[in-house]
Structure formats: C-alpha cells, structure tokens
mmCIF file of C-alpha atoms in Angstrom:
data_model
loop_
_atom_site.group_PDB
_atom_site.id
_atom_site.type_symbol
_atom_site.label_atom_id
_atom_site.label_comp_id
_atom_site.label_asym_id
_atom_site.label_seq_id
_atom_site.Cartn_x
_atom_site.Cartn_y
_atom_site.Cartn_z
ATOM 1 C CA UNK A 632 6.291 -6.826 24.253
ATOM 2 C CA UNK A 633 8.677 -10.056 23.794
ATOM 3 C CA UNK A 634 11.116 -8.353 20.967
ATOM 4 C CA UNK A 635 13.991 -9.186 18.954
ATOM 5 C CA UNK A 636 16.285 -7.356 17.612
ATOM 6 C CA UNK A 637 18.438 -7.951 14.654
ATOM 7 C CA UNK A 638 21.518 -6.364 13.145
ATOM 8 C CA UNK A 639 22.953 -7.712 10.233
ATOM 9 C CA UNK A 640 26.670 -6.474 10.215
ATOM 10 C CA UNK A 641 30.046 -6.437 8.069
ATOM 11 C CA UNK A 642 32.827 -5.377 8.743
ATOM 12 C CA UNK A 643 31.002 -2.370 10.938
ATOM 13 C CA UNK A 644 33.432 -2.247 13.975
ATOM 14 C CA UNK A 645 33.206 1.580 14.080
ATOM 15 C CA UNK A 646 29.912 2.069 14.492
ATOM 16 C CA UNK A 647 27.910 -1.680 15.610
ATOM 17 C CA UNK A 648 29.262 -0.889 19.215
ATOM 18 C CA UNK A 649 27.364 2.590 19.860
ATOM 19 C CA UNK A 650 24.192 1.177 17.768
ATOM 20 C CA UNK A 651 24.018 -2.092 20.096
ATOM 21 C CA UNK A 652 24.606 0.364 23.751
ATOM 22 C CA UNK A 653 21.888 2.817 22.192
ATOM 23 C CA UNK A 654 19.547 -0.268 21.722
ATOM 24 C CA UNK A 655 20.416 -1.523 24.763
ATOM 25 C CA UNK A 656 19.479 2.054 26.736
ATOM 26 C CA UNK A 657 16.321 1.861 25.599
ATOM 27 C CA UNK A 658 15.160 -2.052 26.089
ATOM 28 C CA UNK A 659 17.695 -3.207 28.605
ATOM 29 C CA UNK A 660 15.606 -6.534 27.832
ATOM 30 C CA UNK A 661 14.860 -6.923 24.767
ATOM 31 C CA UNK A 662 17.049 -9.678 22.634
ATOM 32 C CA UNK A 663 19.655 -8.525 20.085
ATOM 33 C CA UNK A 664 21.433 -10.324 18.009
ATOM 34 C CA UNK A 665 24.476 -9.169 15.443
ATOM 35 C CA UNK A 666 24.548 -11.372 12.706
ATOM 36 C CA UNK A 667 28.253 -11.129 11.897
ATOM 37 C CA UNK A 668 28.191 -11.980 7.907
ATOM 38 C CA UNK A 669 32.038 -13.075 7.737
ATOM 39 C CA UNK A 670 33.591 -9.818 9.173
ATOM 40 C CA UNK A 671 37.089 -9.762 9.120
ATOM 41 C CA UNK A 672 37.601 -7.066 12.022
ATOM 42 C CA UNK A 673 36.303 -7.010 15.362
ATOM 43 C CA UNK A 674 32.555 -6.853 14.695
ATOM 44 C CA UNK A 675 31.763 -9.551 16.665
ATOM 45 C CA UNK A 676 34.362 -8.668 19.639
ATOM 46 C CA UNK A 677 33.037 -4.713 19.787
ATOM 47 C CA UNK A 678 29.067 -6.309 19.918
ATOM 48 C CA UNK A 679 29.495 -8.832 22.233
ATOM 49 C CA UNK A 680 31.162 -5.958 24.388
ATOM 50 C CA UNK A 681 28.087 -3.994 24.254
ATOM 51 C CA UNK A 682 25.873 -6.738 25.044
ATOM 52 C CA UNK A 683 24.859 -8.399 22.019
ATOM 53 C CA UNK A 684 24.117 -12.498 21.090
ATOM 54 C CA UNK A 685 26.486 -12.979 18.304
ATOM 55 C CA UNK A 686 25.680 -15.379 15.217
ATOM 56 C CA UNK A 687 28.241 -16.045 13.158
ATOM 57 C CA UNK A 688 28.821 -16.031 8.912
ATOM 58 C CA UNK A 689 31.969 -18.264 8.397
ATOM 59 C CA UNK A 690 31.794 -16.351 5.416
ATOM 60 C CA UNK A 691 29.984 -13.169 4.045
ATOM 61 C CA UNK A 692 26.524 -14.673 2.407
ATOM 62 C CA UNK A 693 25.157 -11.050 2.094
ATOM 63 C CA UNK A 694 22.448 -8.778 4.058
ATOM 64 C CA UNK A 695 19.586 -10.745 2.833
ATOM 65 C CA UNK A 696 21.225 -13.913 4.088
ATOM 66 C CA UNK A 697 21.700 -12.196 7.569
ATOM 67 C CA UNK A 698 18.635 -11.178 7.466
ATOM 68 C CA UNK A 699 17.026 -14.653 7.473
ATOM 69 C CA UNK A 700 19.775 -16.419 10.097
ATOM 70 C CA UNK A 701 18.937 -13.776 12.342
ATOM 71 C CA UNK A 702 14.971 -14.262 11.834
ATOM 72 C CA UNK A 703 15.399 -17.850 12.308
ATOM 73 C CA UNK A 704 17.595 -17.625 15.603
ATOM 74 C CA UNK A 705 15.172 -15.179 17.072
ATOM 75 C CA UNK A 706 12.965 -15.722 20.041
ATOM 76 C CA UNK A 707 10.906 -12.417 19.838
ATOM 77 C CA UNK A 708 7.175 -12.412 19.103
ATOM 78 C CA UNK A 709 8.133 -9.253 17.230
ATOM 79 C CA UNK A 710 11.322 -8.563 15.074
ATOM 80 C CA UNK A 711 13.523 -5.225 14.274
ATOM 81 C CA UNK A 712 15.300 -4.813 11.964
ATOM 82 C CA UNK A 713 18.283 -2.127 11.806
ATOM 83 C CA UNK A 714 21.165 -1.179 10.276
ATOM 84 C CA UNK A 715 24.664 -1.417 12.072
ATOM 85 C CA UNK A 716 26.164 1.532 10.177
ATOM 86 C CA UNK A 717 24.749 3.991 12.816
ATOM 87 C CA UNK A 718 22.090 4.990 10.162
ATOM 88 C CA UNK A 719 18.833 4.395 12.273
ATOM 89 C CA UNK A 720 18.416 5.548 16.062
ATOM 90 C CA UNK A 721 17.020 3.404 18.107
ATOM 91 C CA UNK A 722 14.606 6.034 19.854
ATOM 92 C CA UNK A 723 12.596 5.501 16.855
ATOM 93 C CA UNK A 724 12.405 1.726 17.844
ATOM 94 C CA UNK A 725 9.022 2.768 20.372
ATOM 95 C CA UNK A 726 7.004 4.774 17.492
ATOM 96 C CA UNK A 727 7.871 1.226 15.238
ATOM 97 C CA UNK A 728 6.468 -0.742 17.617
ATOM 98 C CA UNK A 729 3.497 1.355 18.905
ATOM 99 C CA UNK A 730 1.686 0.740 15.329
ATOM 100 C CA UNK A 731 2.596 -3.094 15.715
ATOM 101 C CA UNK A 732 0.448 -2.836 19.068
ATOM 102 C CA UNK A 733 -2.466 -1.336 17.150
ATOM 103 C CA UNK A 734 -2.376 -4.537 15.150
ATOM 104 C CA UNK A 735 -0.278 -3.517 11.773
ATOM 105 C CA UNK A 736 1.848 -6.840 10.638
ATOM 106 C CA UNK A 737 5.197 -4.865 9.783
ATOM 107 C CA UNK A 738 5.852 -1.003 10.156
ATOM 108 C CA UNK A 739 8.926 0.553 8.426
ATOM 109 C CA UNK A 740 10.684 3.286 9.125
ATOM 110 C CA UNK A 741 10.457 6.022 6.076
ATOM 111 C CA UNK A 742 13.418 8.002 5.834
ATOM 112 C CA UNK A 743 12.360 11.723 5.030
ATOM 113 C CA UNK A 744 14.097 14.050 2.629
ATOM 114 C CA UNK A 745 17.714 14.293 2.932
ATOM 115 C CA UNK A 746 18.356 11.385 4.706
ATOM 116 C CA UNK A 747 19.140 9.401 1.085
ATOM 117 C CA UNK A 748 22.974 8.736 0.965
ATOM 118 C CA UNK A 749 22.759 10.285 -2.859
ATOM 119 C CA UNK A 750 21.118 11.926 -5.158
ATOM 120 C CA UNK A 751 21.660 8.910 -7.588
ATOM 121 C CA UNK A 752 19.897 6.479 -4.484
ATOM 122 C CA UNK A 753 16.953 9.421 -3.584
ATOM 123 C CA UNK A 754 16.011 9.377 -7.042
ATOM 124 C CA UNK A 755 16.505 5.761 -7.499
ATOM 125 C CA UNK A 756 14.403 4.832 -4.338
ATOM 126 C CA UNK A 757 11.802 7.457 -5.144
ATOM 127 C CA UNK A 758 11.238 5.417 -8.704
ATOM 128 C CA UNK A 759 10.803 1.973 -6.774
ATOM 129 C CA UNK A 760 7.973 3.688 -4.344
ATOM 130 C CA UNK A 761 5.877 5.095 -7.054
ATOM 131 C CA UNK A 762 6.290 1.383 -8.954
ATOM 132 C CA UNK A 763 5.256 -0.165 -5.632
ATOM 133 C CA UNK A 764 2.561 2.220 -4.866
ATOM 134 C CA UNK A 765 0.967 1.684 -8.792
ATOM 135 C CA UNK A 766 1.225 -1.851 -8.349
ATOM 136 C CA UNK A 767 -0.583 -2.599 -4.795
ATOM 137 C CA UNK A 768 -3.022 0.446 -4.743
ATOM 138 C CA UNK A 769 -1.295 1.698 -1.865
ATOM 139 C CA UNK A 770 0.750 4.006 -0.996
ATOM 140 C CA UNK A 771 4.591 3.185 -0.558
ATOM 141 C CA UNK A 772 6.356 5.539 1.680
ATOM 142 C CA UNK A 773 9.742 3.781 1.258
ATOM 143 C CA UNK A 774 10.031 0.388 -0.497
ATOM 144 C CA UNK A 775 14.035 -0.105 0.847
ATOM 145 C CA UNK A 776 14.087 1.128 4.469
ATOM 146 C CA UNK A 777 15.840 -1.430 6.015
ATOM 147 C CA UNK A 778 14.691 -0.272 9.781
ATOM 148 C CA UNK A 779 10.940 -2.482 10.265
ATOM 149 C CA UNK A 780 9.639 -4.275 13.031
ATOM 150 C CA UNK A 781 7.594 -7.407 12.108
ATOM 151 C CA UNK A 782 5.514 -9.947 13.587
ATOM 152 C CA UNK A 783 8.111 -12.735 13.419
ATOM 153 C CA UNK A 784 5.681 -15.760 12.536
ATOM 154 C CA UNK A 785 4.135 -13.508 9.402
ATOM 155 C CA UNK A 786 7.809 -12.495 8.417
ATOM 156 C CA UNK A 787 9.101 -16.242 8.427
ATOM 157 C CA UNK A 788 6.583 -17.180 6.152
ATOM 158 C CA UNK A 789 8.278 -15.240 3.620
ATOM 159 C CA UNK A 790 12.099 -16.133 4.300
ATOM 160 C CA UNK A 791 12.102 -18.707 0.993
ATOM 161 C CA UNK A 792 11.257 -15.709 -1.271
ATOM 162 C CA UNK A 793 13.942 -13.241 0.431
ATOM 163 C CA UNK A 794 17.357 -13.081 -1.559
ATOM 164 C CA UNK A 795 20.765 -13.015 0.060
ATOM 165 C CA UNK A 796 21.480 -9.722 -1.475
ATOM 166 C CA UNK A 797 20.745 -6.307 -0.482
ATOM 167 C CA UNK A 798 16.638 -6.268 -1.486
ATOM 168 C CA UNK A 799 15.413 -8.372 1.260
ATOM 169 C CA UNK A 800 13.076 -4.976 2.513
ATOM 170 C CA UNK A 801 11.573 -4.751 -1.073
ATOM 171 C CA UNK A 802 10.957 -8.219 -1.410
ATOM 172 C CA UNK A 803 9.428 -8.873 2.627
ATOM 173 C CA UNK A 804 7.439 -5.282 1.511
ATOM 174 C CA UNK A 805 5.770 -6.738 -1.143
ATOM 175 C CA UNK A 806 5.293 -10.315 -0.348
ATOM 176 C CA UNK A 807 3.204 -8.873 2.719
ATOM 177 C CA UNK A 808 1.289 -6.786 0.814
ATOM 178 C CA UNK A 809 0.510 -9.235 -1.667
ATOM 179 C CA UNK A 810 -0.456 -12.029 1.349
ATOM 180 C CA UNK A 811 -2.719 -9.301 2.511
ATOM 181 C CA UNK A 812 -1.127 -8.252 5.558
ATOM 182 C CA UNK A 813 -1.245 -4.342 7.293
ATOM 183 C CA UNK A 814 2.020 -2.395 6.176
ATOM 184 C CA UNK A 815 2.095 0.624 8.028
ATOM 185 C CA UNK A 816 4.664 3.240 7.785
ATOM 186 C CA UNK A 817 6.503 5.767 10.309
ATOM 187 C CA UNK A 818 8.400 8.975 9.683
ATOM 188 C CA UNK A 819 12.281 8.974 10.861
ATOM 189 C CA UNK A 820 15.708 10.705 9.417
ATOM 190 C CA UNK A 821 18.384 8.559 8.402
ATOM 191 C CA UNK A 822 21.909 9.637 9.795
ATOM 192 C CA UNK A 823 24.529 9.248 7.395
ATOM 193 C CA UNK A 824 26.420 5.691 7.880
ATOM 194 C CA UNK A 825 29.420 5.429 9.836
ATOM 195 C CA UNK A 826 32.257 3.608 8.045
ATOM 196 C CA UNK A 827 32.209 2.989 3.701
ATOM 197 C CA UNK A 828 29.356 1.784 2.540
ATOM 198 C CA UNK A 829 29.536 -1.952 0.862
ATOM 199 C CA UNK A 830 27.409 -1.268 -2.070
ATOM 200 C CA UNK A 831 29.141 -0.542 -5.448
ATOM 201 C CA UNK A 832 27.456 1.718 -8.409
ATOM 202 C CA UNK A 833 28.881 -0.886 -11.169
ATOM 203 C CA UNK A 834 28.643 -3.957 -8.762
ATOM 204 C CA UNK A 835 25.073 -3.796 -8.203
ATOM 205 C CA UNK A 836 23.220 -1.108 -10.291
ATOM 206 C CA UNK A 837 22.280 -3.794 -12.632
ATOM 207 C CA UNK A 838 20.680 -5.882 -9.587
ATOM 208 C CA UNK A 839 18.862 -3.105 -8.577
ATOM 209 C CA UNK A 840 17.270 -2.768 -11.759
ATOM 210 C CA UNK A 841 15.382 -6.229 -11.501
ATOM 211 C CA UNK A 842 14.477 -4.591 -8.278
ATOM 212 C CA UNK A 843 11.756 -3.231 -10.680
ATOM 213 C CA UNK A 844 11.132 -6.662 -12.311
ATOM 214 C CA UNK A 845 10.911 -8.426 -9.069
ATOM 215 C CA UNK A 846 8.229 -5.990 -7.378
ATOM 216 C CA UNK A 847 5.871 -6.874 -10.726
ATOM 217 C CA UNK A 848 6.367 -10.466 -10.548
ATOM 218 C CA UNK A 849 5.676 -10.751 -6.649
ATOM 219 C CA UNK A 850 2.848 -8.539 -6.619
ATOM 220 C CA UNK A 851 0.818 -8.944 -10.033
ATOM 221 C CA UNK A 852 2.996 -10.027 -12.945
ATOM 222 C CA UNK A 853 0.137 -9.265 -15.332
ATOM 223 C CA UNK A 854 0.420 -5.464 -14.597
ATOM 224 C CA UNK A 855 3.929 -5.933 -15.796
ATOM 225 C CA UNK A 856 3.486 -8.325 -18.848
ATOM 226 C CA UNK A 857 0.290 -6.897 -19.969
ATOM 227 C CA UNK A 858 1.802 -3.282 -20.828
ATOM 228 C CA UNK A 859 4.361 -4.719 -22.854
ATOM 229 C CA UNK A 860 1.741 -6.897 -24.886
ATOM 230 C CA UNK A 861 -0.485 -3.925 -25.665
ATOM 231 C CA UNK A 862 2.791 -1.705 -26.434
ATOM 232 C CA UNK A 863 4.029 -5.018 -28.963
ATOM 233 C CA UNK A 864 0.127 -4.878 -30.439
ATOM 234 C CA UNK A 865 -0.039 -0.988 -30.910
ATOM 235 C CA UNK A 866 3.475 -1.395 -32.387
ATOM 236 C CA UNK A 867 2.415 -4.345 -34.579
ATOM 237 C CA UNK A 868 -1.032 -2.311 -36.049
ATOM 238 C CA UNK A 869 1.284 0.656 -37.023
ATOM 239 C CA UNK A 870 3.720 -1.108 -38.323
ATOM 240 C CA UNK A 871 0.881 -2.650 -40.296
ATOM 241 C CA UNK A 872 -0.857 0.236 -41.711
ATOM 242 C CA UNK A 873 2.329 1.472 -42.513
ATOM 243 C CA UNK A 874 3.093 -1.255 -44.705
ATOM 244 C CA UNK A 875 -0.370 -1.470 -46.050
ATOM 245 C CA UNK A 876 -0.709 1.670 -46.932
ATOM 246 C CA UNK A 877 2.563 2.066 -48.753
ATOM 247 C CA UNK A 878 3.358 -1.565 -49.973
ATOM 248 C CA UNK A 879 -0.204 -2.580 -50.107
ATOM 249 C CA UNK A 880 1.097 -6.144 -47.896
ATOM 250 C CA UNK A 881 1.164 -7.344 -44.423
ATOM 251 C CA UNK A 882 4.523 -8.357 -43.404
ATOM 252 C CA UNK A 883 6.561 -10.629 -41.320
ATOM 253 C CA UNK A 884 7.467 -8.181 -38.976
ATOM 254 C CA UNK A 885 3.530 -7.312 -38.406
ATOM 255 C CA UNK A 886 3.040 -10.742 -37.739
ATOM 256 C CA UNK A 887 6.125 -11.369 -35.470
ATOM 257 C CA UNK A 888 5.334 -8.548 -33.334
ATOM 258 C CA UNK A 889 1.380 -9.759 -32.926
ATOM 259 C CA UNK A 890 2.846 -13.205 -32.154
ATOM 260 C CA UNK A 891 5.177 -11.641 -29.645
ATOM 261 C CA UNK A 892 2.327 -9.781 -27.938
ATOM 262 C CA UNK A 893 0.168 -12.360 -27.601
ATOM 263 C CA UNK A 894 2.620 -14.718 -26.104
ATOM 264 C CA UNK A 895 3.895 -12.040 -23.707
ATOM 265 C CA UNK A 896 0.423 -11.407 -22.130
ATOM 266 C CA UNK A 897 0.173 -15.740 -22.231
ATOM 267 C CA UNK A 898 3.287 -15.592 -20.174
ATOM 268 C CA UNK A 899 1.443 -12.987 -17.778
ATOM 269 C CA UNK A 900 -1.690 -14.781 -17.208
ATOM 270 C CA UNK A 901 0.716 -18.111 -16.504
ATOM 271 C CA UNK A 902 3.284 -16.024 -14.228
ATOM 272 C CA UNK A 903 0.255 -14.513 -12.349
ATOM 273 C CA UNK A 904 -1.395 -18.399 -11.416
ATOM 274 C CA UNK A 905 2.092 -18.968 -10.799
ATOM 275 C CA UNK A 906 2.089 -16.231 -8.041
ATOM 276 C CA UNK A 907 -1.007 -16.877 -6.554
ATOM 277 C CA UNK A 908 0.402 -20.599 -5.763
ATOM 278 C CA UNK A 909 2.741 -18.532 -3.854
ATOM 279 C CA UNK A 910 0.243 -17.097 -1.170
ATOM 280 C CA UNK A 911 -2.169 -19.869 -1.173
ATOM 281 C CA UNK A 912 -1.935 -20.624 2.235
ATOM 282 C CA UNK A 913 -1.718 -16.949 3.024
ATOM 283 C CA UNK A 914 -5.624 -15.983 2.194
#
C-alpha cells in the first residue's frame, strides 16, 4: 500500500525523533512528513535526522492547519495521521490500515480507558461521542483521536471545512459520515505525551464547546435547532396558561417566545439546505 504519513509537530524535539525511527522500523518505505508548525527548537533538525520530509510553518498556524499542508504535500494513496508527542505507537499503524484494505474510507484509532490525559478531557471527550453517536445513528468510539488513516482523495475533499485549530479529527469525522463514507474504528492505548502539552483549560475550553455546535451543524443542524424550538414552544404554552389562568391575558412574553420558536426551527430547516449544498457532489 502507497502510504503517507503525517505528523503535525510544535515545538516536540523530545519526543518527534523516537516517533519518526519507530515509524520508520515498521515501513522503511512509506513517506513521512513532519509538518513543522513554526517550532522554535530543533523539531525540524531532530526529524530530518530520523528520516523524515520536513514542511515548514514560517509561523505556528495551528494543528488543523498542519494537518491540511501535510494532506496537500502528500503523495500516498492512503494518509496517517499521528501525533508527535509520543502518544500513538506506530505498531498500531498495520491494524489502521488492515480495515482501510477491507474497503473502510478512514479508520481511527480509539483510545481505551485510561489513556485520556484527564479526567476533565475523558469526560469531556466521552460527551462529544455520545453527541456524535445521537446525531449520525452510529456509533462513535472516539470523535477526537487524532491517530486515522484515510483515503487521501476522500479526505481532501473535506480540507475547506477543517479549521486550523485543534478539532480537525471531529470535523474530518463528521464531514465523512455525513458524505456517506465507511468510518471504522480500532482499539489502541494512548501513552501519555512526551513534553507539555500546548492546549490551555482557559485558552480553549470555550472553543471546545462549539465543538458541540459544530458536530450539529455539519451533520444535521435540524436535530440541533429543532430541540430548542420545541423547548421555546413548551416554554411559551406554560408560560401561557400561567398567565391565563391567573391574569386571564396572553402576554408579550407568550408571544415572543412562540415567535422565537418558530424562527429558530426556520433557521434549522434553512441551515440544514444549507448543509446539504455542502455534500452535493458527495452523494
């Protein structure tokens, strides 16, 4: 199998150099590239070292945004993704791969119990699968793995929709399932990173709330929006009979919060023909 592999990295001299040899002992041929997203220590020195093609960030863009220049600048029929922290081991890269042969369109690597860096992230990442799995029918071992292997033409299709930030694998996750495409999924344990991690609580807990928000609106918006309306309507009728009952009137509230409901489902129905322009070209 023609494979690429890609490792977005920054700043991860301590550990890219042992993750690029242990890739290379186990497909001496296959092509990887470190996407060095504006390191500012020897990253790109250490990989090139062990054998890597180096692509260089003149300036850190982020992991989604290393992510795409290393799709685009790979030759590979099929694409893996890792981390360079020395989270993933690259003896899981066959069992990846072995489900791509049966004819799956991406396979990611589920990390198992106690391989989440925190409680705080476990419970966090837990949340997004069940959302995932409720929204596609499916079920959604691990939404944010960021070890897959993809069919590169499929996963280039989708490089417009990825972000630069950290949510590229929930983003690719979904966009394949809503194109239709086979997501399969493989057990592995996540070693604990090598080196400080680069994603702050405060920084980016807020952006991983629309995490939530952006799995609804690339999936199905209306089994986001609708909820909402019928919660606004139910609201609306008791506020209603409330104020019937007592004040024997219907008030501007009542009638503000039907309004609101009925827009909000509007702005589903819109959102979801809005989506489906998305994948036309994908069915």
């Amino acid at each position: 199998m023609n494979i690429s592999i890609i490792l977005p990295a920054k700043n991860e001299v301590t550990a890219i150099g042992t993750t690029v040899a242990g890739i290379r002992h186990h497909y001496p041929d296959a092509e990887v590239i470190v996407v060095n997203d504006g390191s500012t220590d020897g990253t790109a020195e250490v990989s090139e070292a062990a054998g890597a093609r180096v692509v260089h960030h003149p300036y850190s863009k982020g992991n989604g945004a290393a992510i795409k220049t290393g799709a685009r600048a790979a030759s590979g029929e099929t694409i893996v993704f890792m981390d360079a922290d020395g989270q993933h081991d690259p003896a899981d890269i066959p069992r990846l791969l072995a489900l791509i042969e049966q004819g799956h369109d991406m396979v990611v690597g589920a990390r198992q119990k106690g391989s989440q860096a925190s409680m705080g992230r476990g419970f966090a990442n837990g949340l997004y699968n069940r959302l995932a799995s409720w929204m596609t029918g499916h079920e959604v071992e691990d939404l944010t793995s960021g070890f897959r292997a993809v069919r590169a033409d499929k996963f280039r299709e989708f490089l417009y929709l990825l972000p630069n930030g950290f949510s590229y694998p929930t983003t690719s996750t979904m966009a394949f399932f809503r194109a239709g495409y086979s997501v399969a999924y493989v057990p592995i344990h996540a070693a604990k990173r090598i080196g400080k991690s680069h994603i702050r609580l405060l920084r980016d807990g807020a952006r991983f709330l629309l995490i939530i928000f952006k799995i609804g609106t690339l999936f199905s918006p209306v089994k986001i929006f609708a909820p909402v309306a019928l919660a606004m309507f139910m609201l609306a009728s008791g506020w209603y009979g409330y104020t019937l009952y007592n004040f024997g009137r219907f008030t501007n509230m009542s009638a503000l919060l039907y309004s609101g409901a009925v827009m909000v489902f509007l702005m589903g129905l819109i959102s979801e023909q809005i989506t489906a322009l998305m994948y036309k070209d994908k069915g």
